[in-house]
Short mmCIF file of C-alpha atoms in Angstrom, two decimals:
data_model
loop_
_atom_site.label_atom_id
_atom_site.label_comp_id
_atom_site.label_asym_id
_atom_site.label_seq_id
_atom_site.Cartn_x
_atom_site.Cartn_y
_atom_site.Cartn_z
CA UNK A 1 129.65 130.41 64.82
CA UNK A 2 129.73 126.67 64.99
CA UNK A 3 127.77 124.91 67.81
CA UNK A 4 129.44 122.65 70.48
CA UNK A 5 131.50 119.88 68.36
CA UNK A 6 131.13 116.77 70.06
CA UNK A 7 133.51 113.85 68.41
CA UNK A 8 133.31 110.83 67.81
CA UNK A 9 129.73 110.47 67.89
CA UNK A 10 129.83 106.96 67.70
CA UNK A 11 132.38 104.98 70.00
CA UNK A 12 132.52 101.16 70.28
CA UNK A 13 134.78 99.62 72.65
CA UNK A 14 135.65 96.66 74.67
CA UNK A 15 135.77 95.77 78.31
CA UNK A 16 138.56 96.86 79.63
CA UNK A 17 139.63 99.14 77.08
CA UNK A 18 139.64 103.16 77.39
CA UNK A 19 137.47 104.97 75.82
CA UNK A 20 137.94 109.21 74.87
CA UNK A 21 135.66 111.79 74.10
CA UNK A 22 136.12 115.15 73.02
CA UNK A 23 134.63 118.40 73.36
CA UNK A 24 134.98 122.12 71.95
CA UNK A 25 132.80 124.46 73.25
CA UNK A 26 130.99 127.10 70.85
CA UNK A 27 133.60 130.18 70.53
CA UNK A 28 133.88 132.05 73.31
CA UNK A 29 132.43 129.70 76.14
CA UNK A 30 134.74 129.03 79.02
CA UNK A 31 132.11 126.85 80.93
CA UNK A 32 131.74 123.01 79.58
CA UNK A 33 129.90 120.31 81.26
CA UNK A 34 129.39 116.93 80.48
CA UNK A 35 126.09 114.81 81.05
CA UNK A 36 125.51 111.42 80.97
CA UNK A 37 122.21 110.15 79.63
CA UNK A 38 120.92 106.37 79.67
CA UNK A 39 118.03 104.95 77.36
CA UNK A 40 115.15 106.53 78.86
CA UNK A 41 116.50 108.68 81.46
CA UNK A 42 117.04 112.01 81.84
CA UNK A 43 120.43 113.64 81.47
CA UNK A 44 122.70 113.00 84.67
CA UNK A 45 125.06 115.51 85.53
CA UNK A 46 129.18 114.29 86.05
CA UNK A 47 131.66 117.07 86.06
CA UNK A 48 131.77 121.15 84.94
CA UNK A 49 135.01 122.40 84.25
CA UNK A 50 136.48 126.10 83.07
CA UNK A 51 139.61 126.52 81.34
CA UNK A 52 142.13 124.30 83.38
CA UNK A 53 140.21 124.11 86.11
CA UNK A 54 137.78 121.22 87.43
CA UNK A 55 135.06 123.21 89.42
CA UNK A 56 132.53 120.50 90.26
CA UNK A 57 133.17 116.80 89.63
CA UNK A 58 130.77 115.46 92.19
CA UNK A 59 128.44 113.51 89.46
CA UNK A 60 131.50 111.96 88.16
CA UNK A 61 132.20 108.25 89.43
CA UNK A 62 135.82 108.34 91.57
CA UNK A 63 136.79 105.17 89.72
CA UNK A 64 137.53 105.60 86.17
CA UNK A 65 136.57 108.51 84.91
CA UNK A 66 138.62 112.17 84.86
CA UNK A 67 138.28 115.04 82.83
CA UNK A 68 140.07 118.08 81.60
CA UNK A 69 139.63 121.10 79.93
CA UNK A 70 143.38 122.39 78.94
CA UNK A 71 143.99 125.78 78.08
CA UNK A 72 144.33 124.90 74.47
CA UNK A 73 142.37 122.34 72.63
CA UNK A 74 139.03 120.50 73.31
CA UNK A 75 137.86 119.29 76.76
CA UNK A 76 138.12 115.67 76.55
CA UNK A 77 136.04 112.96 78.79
CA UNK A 78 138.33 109.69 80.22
CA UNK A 79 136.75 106.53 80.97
CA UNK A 80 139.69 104.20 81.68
CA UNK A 81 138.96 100.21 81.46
CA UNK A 82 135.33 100.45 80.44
CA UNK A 83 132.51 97.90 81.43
CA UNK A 84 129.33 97.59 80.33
CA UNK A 85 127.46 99.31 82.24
CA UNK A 86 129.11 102.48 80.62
CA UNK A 87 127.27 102.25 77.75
CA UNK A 88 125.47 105.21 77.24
CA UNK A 89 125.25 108.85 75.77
CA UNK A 90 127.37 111.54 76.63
CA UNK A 91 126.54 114.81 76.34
CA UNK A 92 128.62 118.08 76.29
CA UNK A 93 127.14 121.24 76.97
CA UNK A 94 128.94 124.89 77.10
CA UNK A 95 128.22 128.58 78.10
CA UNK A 96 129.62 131.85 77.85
CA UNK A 97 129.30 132.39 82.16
CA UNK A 98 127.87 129.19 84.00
CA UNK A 99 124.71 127.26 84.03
CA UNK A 100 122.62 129.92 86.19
CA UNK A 101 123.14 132.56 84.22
CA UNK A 102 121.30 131.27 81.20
CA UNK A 103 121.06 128.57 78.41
CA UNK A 104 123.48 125.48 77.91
CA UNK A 105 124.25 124.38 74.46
CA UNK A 106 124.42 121.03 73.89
CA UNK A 107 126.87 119.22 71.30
CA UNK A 108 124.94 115.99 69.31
CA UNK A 109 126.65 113.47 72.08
CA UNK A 110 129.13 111.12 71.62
CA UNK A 111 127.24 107.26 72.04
CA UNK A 112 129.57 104.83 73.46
CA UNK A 113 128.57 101.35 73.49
CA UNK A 114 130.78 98.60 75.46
CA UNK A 115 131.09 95.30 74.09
CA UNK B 1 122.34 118.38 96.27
CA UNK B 2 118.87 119.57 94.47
CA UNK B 3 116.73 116.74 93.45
CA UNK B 4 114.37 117.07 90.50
CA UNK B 5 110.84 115.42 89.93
CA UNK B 6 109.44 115.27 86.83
CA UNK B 7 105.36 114.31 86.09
CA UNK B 8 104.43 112.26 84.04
CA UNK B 9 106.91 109.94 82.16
CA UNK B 10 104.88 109.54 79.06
CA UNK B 11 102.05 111.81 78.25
CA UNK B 12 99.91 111.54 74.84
CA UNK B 13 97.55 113.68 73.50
CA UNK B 14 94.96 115.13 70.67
CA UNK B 15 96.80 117.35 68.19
CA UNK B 16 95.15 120.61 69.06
CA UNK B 17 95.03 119.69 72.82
CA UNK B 18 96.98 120.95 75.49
CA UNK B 19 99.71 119.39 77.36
CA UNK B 20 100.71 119.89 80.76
CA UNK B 21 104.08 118.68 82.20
CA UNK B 22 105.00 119.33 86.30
CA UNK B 23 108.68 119.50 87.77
CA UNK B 24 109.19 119.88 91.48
CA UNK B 25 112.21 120.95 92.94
CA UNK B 26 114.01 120.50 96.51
CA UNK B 27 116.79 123.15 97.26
CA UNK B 28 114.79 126.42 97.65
CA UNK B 29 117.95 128.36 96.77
CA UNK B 30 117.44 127.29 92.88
CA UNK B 31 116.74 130.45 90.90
CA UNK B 32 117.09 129.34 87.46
CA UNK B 33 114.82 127.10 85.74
CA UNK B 34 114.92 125.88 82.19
CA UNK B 35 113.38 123.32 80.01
CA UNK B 36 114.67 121.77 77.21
CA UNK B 37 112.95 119.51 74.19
CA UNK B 38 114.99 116.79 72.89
CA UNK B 39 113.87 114.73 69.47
CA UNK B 40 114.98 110.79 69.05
CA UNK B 41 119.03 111.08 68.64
CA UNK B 42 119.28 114.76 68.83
CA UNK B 43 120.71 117.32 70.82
CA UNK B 44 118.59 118.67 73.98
CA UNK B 45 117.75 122.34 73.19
CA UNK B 46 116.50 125.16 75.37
CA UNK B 47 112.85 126.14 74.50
CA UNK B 48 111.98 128.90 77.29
CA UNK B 49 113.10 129.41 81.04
CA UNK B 50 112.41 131.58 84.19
CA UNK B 51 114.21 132.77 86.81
CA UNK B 52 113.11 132.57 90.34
CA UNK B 53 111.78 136.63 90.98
CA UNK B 54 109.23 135.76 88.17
CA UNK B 55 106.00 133.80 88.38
CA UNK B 56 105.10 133.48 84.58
CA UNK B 57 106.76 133.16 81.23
CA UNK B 58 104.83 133.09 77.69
CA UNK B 59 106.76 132.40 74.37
CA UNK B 60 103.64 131.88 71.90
CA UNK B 61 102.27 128.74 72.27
CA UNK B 62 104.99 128.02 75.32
CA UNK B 63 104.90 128.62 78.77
CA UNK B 64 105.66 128.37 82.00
CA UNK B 65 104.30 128.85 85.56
CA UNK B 66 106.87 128.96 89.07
CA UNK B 67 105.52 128.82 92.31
CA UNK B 68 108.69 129.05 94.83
CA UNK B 69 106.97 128.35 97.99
CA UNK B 70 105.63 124.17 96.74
CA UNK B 71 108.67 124.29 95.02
CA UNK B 72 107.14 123.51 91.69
CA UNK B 73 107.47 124.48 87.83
CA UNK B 74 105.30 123.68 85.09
CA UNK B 75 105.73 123.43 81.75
CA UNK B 76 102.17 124.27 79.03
CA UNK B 77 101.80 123.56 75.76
CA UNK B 78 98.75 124.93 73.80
CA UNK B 79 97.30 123.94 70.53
CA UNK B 80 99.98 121.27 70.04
CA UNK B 81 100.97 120.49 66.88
CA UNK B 82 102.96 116.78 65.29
CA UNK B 83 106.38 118.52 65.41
CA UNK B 84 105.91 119.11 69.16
CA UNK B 85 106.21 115.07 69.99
CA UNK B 86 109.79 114.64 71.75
CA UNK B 87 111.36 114.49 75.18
CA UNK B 88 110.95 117.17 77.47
CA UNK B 89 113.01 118.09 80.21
CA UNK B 90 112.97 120.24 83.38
CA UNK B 91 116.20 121.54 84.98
CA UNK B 92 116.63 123.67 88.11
CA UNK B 93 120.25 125.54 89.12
CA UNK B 94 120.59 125.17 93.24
CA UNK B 95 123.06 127.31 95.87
CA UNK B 96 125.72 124.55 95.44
CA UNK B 97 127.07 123.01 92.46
CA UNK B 98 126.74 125.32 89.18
CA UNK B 99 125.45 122.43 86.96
CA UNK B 100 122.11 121.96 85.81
CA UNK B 101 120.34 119.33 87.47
CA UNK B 102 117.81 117.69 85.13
CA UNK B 103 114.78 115.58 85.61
CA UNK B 104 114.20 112.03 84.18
CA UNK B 105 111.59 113.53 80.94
CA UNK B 106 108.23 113.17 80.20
CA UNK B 107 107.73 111.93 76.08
CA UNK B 108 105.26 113.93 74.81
CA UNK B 109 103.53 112.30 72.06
CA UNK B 110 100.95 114.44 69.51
CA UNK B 111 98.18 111.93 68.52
CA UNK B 112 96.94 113.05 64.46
#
């Protein structure tokens, strides 16, 4: 059973360009979450989603950013016209029934830096 | 929202010692609390967790204490060894939002 696949794991943009990262959750989750996680900081939550479904975006920035998680295929994280300040690692995490009901596995992260 | 505090950023110690790390909490409707231990440019991973109708988790040389009323979890490490040196983080699950909210770390470091 593979873990959580993030890809790429290494992203290099450009202001203003957009920048895509993907997701598939270990086989069998239906909750993903992504986390975003600065040098030296802990691991901010953005957005949890189940298949199709956004059920808490509330750490996500309004601006910018979406997500989805289609019924086929990976989830995939949007950051539309990307500034520097977006630089940072971001983490995917899944689970077979939610966050409270036990652990979150974590995908390697997907490090975008914005030039 | 639940807000979590994590003590202290950096902590070092004698291989063989013990290490200590405190979270405290704010929304008293969190019942799940893990921690997680990431190394430099790795994934974070889960290393033991309680839920809130317990007051005491052991996992060999791991474990952790929960006292609901102060609203504070702690994390103990006993005869630490090199491989135990990374980032370790707190989390707590409150009534709202089903993510995990995290605290900023504390980087353990093992002195030989």
């Amino acid at each position: 059973n593979a873990g959580v696949m993030q890809n790429p794991r290494h992203l290099v943009r450009r202001r203003g360009q957009e920048a895509r990262l993907r997701c598939s959750p270990m086989k069998g989750h239906s909750h993903v979450y992504w986390y975003r996680q600065l040098p030296e900081e802990g691991l901010k939550f953005m957005v949890y989603l189940q298949k199709e479904n956004i059920i808490d975006e509330s750490g996500m920035p309004k601006e910018r950013f979406s997500a989805e998680f289609p019924k086929e295929g990976p989830s995939i994280l949007r950051i539309q016209q990307v500034v520097r300040g977006d630089s940072a690692a971001y983490f995917c995490a899944s689970s077979p029934s939610g966050a409270r009901s036990g652990e979150l596995f974590f995908g390697e992260g997907s490090r975008l830096t914005v030039l | 929202g639940e807000n979590v505090e994590q003590h202290p950023s950096t902590l070092s110690v004698q291989e063989g010692d013990s290490a200590v790390i405190k979270c405290t909490y704010s929304d008293s409707a969190s019942n799940y609390f893990p921690w997680y231990k990431q190394e430099l440019g790795k994934r974070p991973q889960l290393i033991i967790d309680i839920r809130s109708n317990v007051g005491e988790k052991k996992d060999q040389r791991i474990a952790v204490t929960l006292n609901k009323t102060a609203k504070h979890f702690s994390l103990h490490i006993t005869e630490t060894q090199p491989e135990d040196s990374a980032v370790y983080f707190c989390a707590a699950t409150g009534g709202g939002a089903d993510g995990l909210t995290f605290g900023k770390g504390t980087h353990l470091i093992i002195q030989p």
